[in-house]
PDB file of C-alpha atoms and ligand atoms in Angstrom:
ATOM      1  CA  MET A  18      66.068  51.204 148.334  1.00  0.00           C
ATOM      2  CA  THR A  19      69.393  52.091 149.937  1.00  0.00           C
ATOM      3  CA  ILE A  20      72.453  51.472 147.808  1.00  0.00           C
ATOM      4  CA  THR A  21      75.678  52.240 149.637  1.00  0.00           C
ATOM      5  CA  ALA A  22      78.826  53.102 147.761  1.00  0.00           C
ATOM      6  CA  ILE A  23      82.101  52.409 149.488  1.00  0.00           C
ATOM      7  CA  VAL A  24      84.957  54.358 147.982  1.00  0.00           C
ATOM      8  CA  GLY A  25      88.135  52.623 149.041  1.00  0.00           C
ATOM      9  CA  GLY A  26      91.434  54.467 149.275  1.00  0.00           C
ATOM     10  CA  THR A  27      94.951  53.432 150.206  1.00  0.00           C
ATOM     11  CA  GLY A  28      94.799  50.020 151.845  1.00  0.00           C
ATOM     12  CA  LEU A  29      91.286  49.219 150.674  1.00  0.00           C
ATOM     13  CA  THR A  30      91.304  48.280 147.001  1.00  0.00           C
ATOM     14  CA  HIS A  31      88.806  45.440 147.142  1.00  0.00           C
ATOM     15  CA  LEU A  32      86.020  44.359 149.454  1.00  0.00           C
ATOM     16  CA  GLU A  33      86.238  40.856 150.859  1.00  0.00           C
ATOM     17  CA  GLY A  34      82.938  38.997 150.725  1.00  0.00           C
ATOM     18  CA  LEU A  35      81.223  41.210 148.162  1.00  0.00           C
ATOM     19  CA  GLU A  36      79.365  38.969 145.721  1.00  0.00           C
ATOM     20  CA  LEU A  37      80.852  40.467 142.651  1.00  0.00           C
ATOM     21  CA  CYS A  38      79.340  41.708 139.513  1.00  0.00           C
ATOM     22  CA  ALA A  39      81.703  44.092 137.719  1.00  0.00           C
ATOM     23  CA  LYS A  40      79.814  46.896 136.005  1.00  0.00           C
ATOM     24  CA  PRO A  41      82.046  48.550 133.403  1.00  0.00           C
ATOM     25  CA  ILE A  42      80.788  52.078 133.043  1.00  0.00           C
ATOM     26  CA  ILE A  43      81.813  55.162 131.102  1.00  0.00           C
ATOM     27  CA  THR A  44      80.457  58.527 132.125  1.00  0.00           C
ATOM     28  CA  GLU A  45      80.152  61.730 130.129  1.00  0.00           C
ATOM     29  CA  LEU A  46      83.351  62.802 131.876  1.00  0.00           C
ATOM     30  CA  GLY A  47      85.339  59.645 131.242  1.00  0.00           C
ATOM     31  CA  GLU A  48      86.012  56.410 133.052  1.00  0.00           C
ATOM     32  CA  PRO A  49      86.039  56.012 136.820  1.00  0.00           C
ATOM     33  CA  SER A  50      89.284  54.984 138.560  1.00  0.00           C
ATOM     34  CA  SER A  51      88.322  51.315 138.416  1.00  0.00           C
ATOM     35  CA  VAL A  52      85.421  49.165 137.324  1.00  0.00           C
ATOM     36  CA  PRO A  53      82.767  49.535 140.030  1.00  0.00           C
ATOM     37  CA  GLN A  54      81.979  46.263 141.780  1.00  0.00           C
ATOM     38  CA  VAL A  55      78.248  45.990 142.284  1.00  0.00           C
ATOM     39  CA  GLY A  56      76.732  43.380 144.531  1.00  0.00           C
ATOM     40  CA  CYS A  57      75.367  42.255 147.795  1.00  0.00           C
ATOM     41  CA  TRP A  58      77.369  42.620 151.016  1.00  0.00           C
ATOM     42  CA  HIS A  59      75.939  41.612 154.375  1.00  0.00           C
ATOM     43  CA  GLY A  60      72.482  41.605 152.879  1.00  0.00           C
ATOM     44  CA  GLN A  61      72.672  45.103 151.422  1.00  0.00           C
ATOM     45  CA  SER A  62      73.257  46.488 147.959  1.00  0.00           C
ATOM     46  CA  VAL A  63      76.766  47.848 147.726  1.00  0.00           C
ATOM     47  CA  VAL A  64      78.887  49.423 145.050  1.00  0.00           C
ATOM     48  CA  PHE A  65      82.608  49.298 145.714  1.00  0.00           C
ATOM     49  CA  LEU A  66      84.968  51.631 143.885  1.00  0.00           C
ATOM     50  CA  SER A  67      88.724  51.699 144.303  1.00  0.00           C
ATOM     51  CA  ARG A  68      89.669  55.364 144.143  1.00  0.00           C
ATOM     52  CA  HIS A  69      93.323  54.866 143.199  1.00  0.00           C
ATOM     53  CA  GLY A  70      92.531  52.198 140.595  1.00  0.00           C
ATOM     54  CA  GLN A  71      92.919  48.472 140.681  1.00  0.00           C
ATOM     55  CA  PRO A  72      95.813  47.950 141.333  1.00  0.00           C
ATOM     56  CA  HIS A  73      96.571  51.101 143.313  1.00  0.00           C
ATOM     57  CA  ALA A  74      98.353  53.353 140.765  1.00  0.00           C
ATOM     58  CA  ILE A  75      96.462  56.631 140.227  1.00  0.00           C
ATOM     59  CA  ALA A  76      98.014  59.564 142.120  1.00  0.00           C
ATOM     60  CA  PRO A  77      95.600  61.661 144.205  1.00  0.00           C
ATOM     61  CA  HIS A  78      95.794  64.687 141.879  1.00  0.00           C
ATOM     62  CA  ARG A  79      95.200  62.522 138.807  1.00  0.00           C
ATOM     63  CA  ILE A  80      92.058  60.776 140.017  1.00  0.00           C
ATOM     64  CA  ASN A  81      89.047  61.588 137.852  1.00  0.00           C
ATOM     65  CA  TYR A  82      86.876  62.441 140.863  1.00  0.00           C
ATOM     66  CA  ARG A  83      84.081  63.728 138.644  1.00  0.00           C
ATOM     67  CA  ALA A  84      83.846  60.451 136.691  1.00  0.00           C
ATOM     68  CA  ASN A  85      83.960  58.491 139.942  1.00  0.00           C
ATOM     69  CA  MET A  86      81.057  60.405 141.469  1.00  0.00           C
ATOM     70  CA  LEU A  87      79.043  60.411 138.220  1.00  0.00           C
ATOM     71  CA  ALA A  88      79.546  56.647 137.867  1.00  0.00           C
ATOM     72  CA  LEU A  89      78.209  56.120 141.388  1.00  0.00           C
ATOM     73  CA  GLN A  90      75.218  58.307 140.584  1.00  0.00           C
ATOM     74  CA  GLN A  91      74.576  56.363 137.372  1.00  0.00           C
ATOM     75  CA  LEU A  92      74.615  53.159 139.419  1.00  0.00           C
ATOM     76  CA  GLY A  93      71.902  54.604 141.622  1.00  0.00           C
ATOM     77  CA  VAL A  94      73.834  54.854 144.884  1.00  0.00           C
ATOM     78  CA  THR A  95      71.975  56.677 147.630  1.00  0.00           C
ATOM     79  CA  ARG A  96      74.861  57.272 150.035  1.00  0.00           C
ATOM     80  CA  ILE A  97      78.632  57.228 149.891  1.00  0.00           C
ATOM     81  CA  VAL A  98      81.013  56.078 152.601  1.00  0.00           C
ATOM     82  CA  ALA A  99      84.499  57.276 151.706  1.00  0.00           C
ATOM     83  CA  VAL A 100      87.441  55.531 153.315  1.00  0.00           C
ATOM     84  CA  ASN A 101      90.542  57.704 153.642  1.00  0.00           C
ATOM     85  CA  ALA A 102      94.016  56.980 154.991  1.00  0.00           C
ATOM     86  CA  VAL A 103      95.298  60.093 156.741  1.00  0.00           C
ATOM     87  CA  GLY A 104      98.131  61.523 158.786  1.00  0.00           C
ATOM     88  CA  GLY A 105      97.315  62.514 162.358  1.00  0.00           C
ATOM     89  CA  ILE A 106      97.866  66.125 163.436  1.00  0.00           C
ATOM     90  CA  HIS A 107      95.780  66.293 166.630  1.00  0.00           C
ATOM     91  CA  PRO A 108      97.612  64.683 169.555  1.00  0.00           C
ATOM     92  CA  ASP A 109      94.621  62.412 170.253  1.00  0.00           C
ATOM     93  CA  MET A 110      94.640  61.101 166.690  1.00  0.00           C
ATOM     94  CA  GLY A 111      97.644  58.814 166.609  1.00  0.00           C
ATOM     95  CA  SER A 112      98.383  55.883 164.313  1.00  0.00           C
ATOM     96  CA  GLY A 113      95.521  53.407 164.220  1.00  0.00           C
ATOM     97  CA  ALA A 114      92.877  55.946 165.302  1.00  0.00           C
ATOM     98  CA  ILE A 115      89.607  55.956 163.363  1.00  0.00           C
ATOM     99  CA  VAL A 116      88.078  59.362 162.777  1.00  0.00           C
ATOM    100  CA  VAL A 117      84.728  60.484 161.352  1.00  0.00           C
ATOM    101  CA  PRO A 118      85.407  64.092 160.326  1.00  0.00           C
ATOM    102  CA  HIS A 119      82.778  66.804 160.412  1.00  0.00           C
ATOM    103  CA  GLN A 120      84.616  69.583 158.565  1.00  0.00           C
ATOM    104  CA  LEU A 121      87.297  70.062 155.966  1.00  0.00           C
ATOM    105  CA  VAL A 122      89.714  72.592 154.531  1.00  0.00           C
ATOM    106  CA  ASP A 123      90.708  72.256 150.883  1.00  0.00           C
ATOM    107  CA  TYR A 124      94.374  72.960 150.033  1.00  0.00           C
ATOM    108  CA  THR A 125      94.327  71.126 146.703  1.00  0.00           C
ATOM    109  CA  TRP A 126      94.768  72.935 143.425  1.00  0.00           C
ATOM    110  CA  GLY A 127      94.318  72.296 139.717  1.00  0.00           C
ATOM    111  CA  ARG A 128      91.841  69.449 140.120  1.00  0.00           C
ATOM    112  CA  GLU A 129      88.584  69.308 138.176  1.00  0.00           C
ATOM    113  CA  SER A 130      86.486  70.085 141.204  1.00  0.00           C
ATOM    114  CA  THR A 131      82.983  70.925 140.034  1.00  0.00           C
ATOM    115  CA  PHE A 132      80.255  69.790 137.662  1.00  0.00           C
ATOM    116  CA  PHE A 133      78.915  73.339 137.604  1.00  0.00           C
ATOM    117  CA  ASP A 134      81.755  74.877 135.615  1.00  0.00           C
ATOM    118  CA  GLY A 135      79.573  76.428 132.934  1.00  0.00           C
ATOM    119  CA  ASP A 136      80.623  73.794 130.375  1.00  0.00           C
ATOM    120  CA  PHE A 137      79.402  70.485 131.713  1.00  0.00           C
ATOM    121  CA  ARG A 138      76.573  72.087 133.685  1.00  0.00           C
ATOM    122  CA  PRO A 139      75.516  75.723 134.072  1.00  0.00           C
ATOM    123  CA  LEU A 140      77.284  77.659 136.843  1.00  0.00           C
ATOM    124  CA  GLN A 141      75.823  77.124 140.303  1.00  0.00           C
ATOM    125  CA  HIS A 142      77.133  77.839 143.802  1.00  0.00           C
ATOM    126  CA  ILE A 143      76.184  74.988 146.098  1.00  0.00           C
ATOM    127  CA  ASP A 144      76.071  75.098 149.890  1.00  0.00           C
ATOM    128  CA  LEU A 145      78.902  73.221 151.607  1.00  0.00           C
ATOM    129  CA  THR A 146      78.524  74.635 155.117  1.00  0.00           C
ATOM    130  CA  HIS A 147      78.475  71.085 156.465  1.00  0.00           C
ATOM    131  CA  PRO A 148      80.545  69.107 153.964  1.00  0.00           C
ATOM    132  CA  TYR A 149      79.644  65.706 155.416  1.00  0.00           C
ATOM    133  CA  ASP A 150      76.116  64.374 155.689  1.00  0.00           C
ATOM    134  CA  GLU A 151      75.117  64.514 159.359  1.00  0.00           C
ATOM    135  CA  THR A 152      72.696  61.569 159.160  1.00  0.00           C
ATOM    136  CA  LEU A 153      75.282  59.296 157.605  1.00  0.00           C
ATOM    137  CA  ARG A 154      77.904  60.493 160.089  1.00  0.00           C
ATOM    138  CA  HIS A 155      75.518  59.666 162.899  1.00  0.00           C
ATOM    139  CA  GLN A 156      74.859  56.210 161.428  1.00  0.00           C
ATOM    140  CA  LEU A 157      78.590  55.558 161.244  1.00  0.00           C
ATOM    141  CA  LEU A 158      79.025  56.631 164.867  1.00  0.00           C
ATOM    142  CA  GLN A 159      76.135  54.389 165.896  1.00  0.00           C
ATOM    143  CA  ALA A 160      77.709  51.513 164.002  1.00  0.00           C
ATOM    144  CA  ALA A 161      81.010  52.116 165.788  1.00  0.00           C
ATOM    145  CA  ALA A 162      79.219  52.073 169.138  1.00  0.00           C
ATOM    146  CA  SER A 163      77.363  48.827 168.270  1.00  0.00           C
ATOM    147  CA  ALA A 164      80.578  47.151 167.140  1.00  0.00           C
ATOM    148  CA  GLU A 165      82.496  48.523 170.128  1.00  0.00           C
ATOM    149  CA  ILE A 166      85.011  50.267 167.921  1.00  0.00           C
ATOM    150  CA  THR A 167      86.482  53.463 169.303  1.00  0.00           C
ATOM    151  CA  VAL A 168      86.152  56.353 166.875  1.00  0.00           C
ATOM    152  CA  HIS A 169      86.649  60.105 167.116  1.00  0.00           C
ATOM    153  CA  ASP A 170      83.420  61.951 166.493  1.00  0.00           C
ATOM    154  CA  GLY A 171      84.389  65.048 164.560  1.00  0.00           C
ATOM    155  CA  ALA A 172      87.631  66.344 163.148  1.00  0.00           C
ATOM    156  CA  VAL A 173      88.733  68.845 160.567  1.00  0.00           C
ATOM    157  CA  TYR A 174      90.175  67.111 157.514  1.00  0.00           C
ATOM    158  CA  ALA A 175      92.855  68.948 155.541  1.00  0.00           C
ATOM    159  CA  ALA A 176      92.963  67.932 151.879  1.00  0.00           C
ATOM    160  CA  THR A 177      96.461  68.433 150.468  1.00  0.00           C
ATOM    161  CA  GLN A 178      97.712  67.976 146.930  1.00  0.00           C
ATOM    162  CA  GLY A 179     100.258  65.181 147.353  1.00  0.00           C
ATOM    163  CA  PRO A 180     101.484  62.769 146.304  1.00  0.00           C
ATOM    164  CA  ARG A 181     104.373  63.850 148.494  1.00  0.00           C
ATOM    165  CA  LEU A 182     103.804  64.129 152.215  1.00  0.00           C
ATOM    166  CA  GLU A 183     104.030  67.514 153.938  1.00  0.00           C
ATOM    167  CA  THR A 184     106.880  69.461 155.528  1.00  0.00           C
ATOM    168  CA  ILE A 185     106.859  70.201 159.256  1.00  0.00           C
ATOM    169  CA  ALA A 186     106.091  73.865 158.529  1.00  0.00           C
ATOM    170  CA  GLU A 187     103.144  72.879 156.337  1.00  0.00           C
ATOM    171  CA  ILE A 188     101.724  70.681 159.073  1.00  0.00           C
ATOM    172  CA  GLN A 189     102.188  73.498 161.600  1.00  0.00           C
ATOM    173  CA  ARG A 190     100.250  75.771 159.268  1.00  0.00           C
ATOM    174  CA  LEU A 191      97.426  73.220 158.971  1.00  0.00           C
ATOM    175  CA  GLU A 192      97.386  72.947 162.744  1.00  0.00           C
ATOM    176  CA  ARG A 193      97.077  76.741 163.084  1.00  0.00           C
ATOM    177  CA  ASP A 194      94.195  76.510 160.611  1.00  0.00           C
ATOM    178  CA  GLY A 195      92.452  74.113 162.991  1.00  0.00           C
ATOM    179  CA  CYS A 196      92.997  70.899 161.024  1.00  0.00           C
ATOM    180  CA  ASP A 197      93.174  67.574 162.886  1.00  0.00           C
ATOM    181  CA  VAL A 198      94.006  65.069 160.157  1.00  0.00           C
ATOM    182  CA  VAL A 199      95.548  65.374 156.711  1.00  0.00           C
ATOM    183  CA  GLY A 200      94.903  63.381 153.550  1.00  0.00           C
ATOM    184  CA  MET A 201      95.071  63.842 149.806  1.00  0.00           C
ATOM    185  CA  THR A 202      91.765  62.610 148.449  1.00  0.00           C
ATOM    186  CA  GLY A 203      88.979  64.115 150.554  1.00  0.00           C
ATOM    187  CA  MET A 204      88.497  66.901 148.054  1.00  0.00           C
ATOM    188  CA  PRO A 205      86.997  67.476 145.591  1.00  0.00           C
ATOM    189  CA  GLU A 206      85.200  64.179 146.305  1.00  0.00           C
ATOM    190  CA  ALA A 207      83.033  65.558 149.121  1.00  0.00           C
ATOM    191  CA  ALA A 208      82.004  68.653 147.161  1.00  0.00           C
ATOM    192  CA  LEU A 209      81.191  66.664 144.033  1.00  0.00           C
ATOM    193  CA  ALA A 210      78.989  64.273 145.998  1.00  0.00           C
ATOM    194  CA  ARG A 211      77.152  67.305 147.404  1.00  0.00           C
ATOM    195  CA  GLU A 212      76.722  68.735 143.911  1.00  0.00           C
ATOM    196  CA  LEU A 213      75.043  65.460 142.963  1.00  0.00           C
ATOM    197  CA  GLU A 214      73.057  65.589 146.206  1.00  0.00           C
ATOM    198  CA  ILE A 215      74.308  62.189 147.352  1.00  0.00           C
ATOM    199  CA  PRO A 216      74.814  61.965 151.141  1.00  0.00           C
ATOM    200  CA  TYR A 217      78.551  61.536 151.766  1.00  0.00           C
ATOM    201  CA  ALA A 218      80.637  60.870 154.860  1.00  0.00           C
ATOM    202  CA  SER A 219      84.196  59.784 155.460  1.00  0.00           C
ATOM    203  CA  VAL A 220      85.835  57.232 157.709  1.00  0.00           C
ATOM    204  CA  CYS A 221      89.490  58.150 158.167  1.00  0.00           C
ATOM    205  CA  LEU A 222      92.155  55.772 159.379  1.00  0.00           C
ATOM    206  CA  VAL A 223      95.213  57.503 160.805  1.00  0.00           C
ATOM    207  CA  VAL A 224      98.177  55.637 159.312  1.00  0.00           C
ATOM    208  CA  ASN A 225     101.024  57.870 160.485  1.00  0.00           C
ATOM    209  CA  PRO A 226     101.704  60.865 162.695  1.00  0.00           C
ATOM    210  CA  ALA A 227     101.823  63.874 160.321  1.00  0.00           C
ATOM    211  CA  ALA A 228     105.249  65.361 159.565  1.00  0.00           C
ATOM    212  CA  GLY A 229     106.953  66.590 162.712  1.00  0.00           C
ATOM    213  CA  LYS A 230     104.443  64.901 165.018  1.00  0.00           C
ATOM    214  CA  SER A 231     106.876  62.152 165.909  1.00  0.00           C
ATOM    215  CA  ASN A 232     110.658  61.983 165.996  1.00  0.00           C
ATOM    216  CA  GLU A 233     110.707  59.513 163.134  1.00  0.00           C
ATOM    217  CA  LEU A 234     110.529  60.052 159.406  1.00  0.00           C
ATOM    218  CA  ILE A 235     107.390  58.672 157.750  1.00  0.00           C
ATOM    219  CA  THR A 236     108.018  55.372 155.970  1.00  0.00           C
ATOM    220  CA  MET A 237     105.707  53.353 153.745  1.00  0.00           C
ATOM    221  CA  GLU A 238     106.655  50.303 155.755  1.00  0.00           C
ATOM    222  CA  ASP A 239     105.248  51.840 158.955  1.00  0.00           C
ATOM    223  CA  ILE A 240     102.137  53.007 157.088  1.00  0.00           C
ATOM    224  CA  ARG A 241     101.548  49.542 155.647  1.00  0.00           C
ATOM    225  CA  ALA A 242     101.791  47.955 159.083  1.00  0.00           C
ATOM    226  CA  VAL A 243      99.069  50.273 160.456  1.00  0.00           C
ATOM    227  CA  LEU A 244      96.914  49.812 157.357  1.00  0.00           C
ATOM    228  CA  ALA A 245      96.880  46.032 157.612  1.00  0.00           C
ATOM    229  CA  GLU A 246      95.434  46.080 161.120  1.00  0.00           C
ATOM    230  CA  GLY A 247      93.418  49.314 161.008  1.00  0.00           C
ATOM    231  CA  MET A 248      91.576  48.640 157.780  1.00  0.00           C
ATOM    232  CA  GLN A 249      90.093  45.494 159.331  1.00  0.00           C
ATOM    233  CA  GLN A 250      88.477  47.697 161.963  1.00  0.00           C
ATOM    234  CA  VAL A 251      87.205  50.122 159.326  1.00  0.00           C
ATOM    235  CA  ILE A 252      85.646  47.244 157.395  1.00  0.00           C
ATOM    236  CA  ARG A 253      84.082  45.900 160.566  1.00  0.00           C
ATOM    237  CA  LEU A 254      82.584  49.338 161.179  1.00  0.00           C
ATOM    238  CA  ILE A 255      81.048  49.486 157.702  1.00  0.00           C
ATOM    239  CA  GLU A 256      79.778  45.907 158.099  1.00  0.00           C
ATOM    240  CA  GLN A 257      78.040  47.021 161.274  1.00  0.00           C
ATOM    241  CA  LEU A 258      76.508  49.956 159.398  1.00  0.00           C
ATOM    242  CA  HIS A 259      74.823  47.339 157.229  1.00  0.00           C
ATOM    243  CA  LEU A 260      73.832  45.109 160.132  1.00  0.00           C
ATOM    244  CA  ASN A 261      72.215  48.085 161.903  1.00  0.00           C
ATOM    245  CA  PHE A 262      70.338  48.780 158.717  1.00  0.00           C
ATOM    246  CA  GLU A 263      68.918  45.254 158.771  1.00  0.00           C
ATOM    247  CA  GLY A 264      67.941  45.824 162.372  1.00  0.00           C
ATOM    248  CA  GLY A 265      65.813  48.780 161.327  1.00  0.00           C
ATOM    249  CA  ASP A 266      68.072  51.561 162.573  1.00  0.00           C
ATOM    250  CA  TYR A 267      67.138  53.756 159.593  1.00  0.00           C
TER     251      TYR A 267
HETATM  252  N1  HPA B 330      99.715  63.515 154.771  1.00  0.00           N
HETATM  253  C1  HPA B 330      98.875  63.518 153.716  1.00  0.00           C
HETATM  254  N2  HPA B 330      98.210  62.446 153.321  1.00  0.00           N
HETATM  255  C2  HPA B 330      98.364  61.311 154.007  1.00  0.00           C
HETATM  256  C3  HPA B 330      99.234  61.225 155.115  1.00  0.00           C
HETATM  257  C4  HPA B 330      99.933  62.395 155.523  1.00  0.00           C
HETATM  258  O1  HPA B 330     100.724  62.406 156.486  1.00  0.00           O
HETATM  259  N3  HPA B 330      99.168  59.959 155.558  1.00  0.00           N
HETATM  260  C5  HPA B 330      98.287  59.299 154.758  1.00  0.00           C
HETATM  261  N4  HPA B 330      97.799  60.116 153.815  1.00  0.00           N
END
C-alpha cells in the first residue's frame, strides 16, 4: 500500500480536506515538529506533517528533522513529498514559479543531520548522488502535466541556514555554485529520508526573487501574497498526484 507523507513548510501548515485523525507520536529522537495528521485525502492514505510546527513557530535550524523523518517511518509512509518555499536565483524562476529540483547543495551547519552518527546507529556512508527520488519526481512532473500546471523540471536547491535571508554576495556565490533556488529546510531532510530509504522529492514554490535579483528589498508581505496564490497550485499538483494514482499511473 502507498502511504504518502506531505511535509508542509511555510504557507502550508494544514491540509484542507484531509479526514483527520491526529496521531501523537514520540520517536527515539524526540517529538516531531507537530502531531502528524493521518487520514484519507482524495482516496489515498496520507500523512501530513507541518515542518515548522502548528502554528508555524520552529526556526529552520531548530527543526528536529530526525524526529520528523523517524515519525513518518513509524507511521509506515512509503514516499515523501516535501513542500518548500524558496527564493528564486535562476532568471526563469521568478515569484510564483513551481520547481521540482533534481539536485542540491547543503550550506547548513550545526544541524543533527544523520542517523548514522555512531551513537543512534552505527556509522554508515550512504549514497546521495541523486538526492531526490527519480520515480517520485517523474510522478510529480506527470501530475503537473495532467493538471496543466507549469513546473520547472530540474533545479539545484541551495539549503541555507537561515532564519535570516541572504546577502547579495551570498546569492552571487550560490549562483556561481550552480544553484537555482534557495531555501532553508531542504537539508538535512532529503538526506535523512534517504538514510531511511524512503523515496523523497520536493516541490518548491518560489515566493521571492533571491537577494539582489530584484530592485526591491524582500518583505514578508510580498512573500505572503505569493504564498496565498501559489500554494493553491502546489496543492492542486499533489491532488493530481493522487488522482493519477487512482487512474493506475503507478
Ligand atoms: N532565501 C532562503 N530561503 C527562502 C527564501 C530566500 O530568499 N525565500 C523563501 N525561503
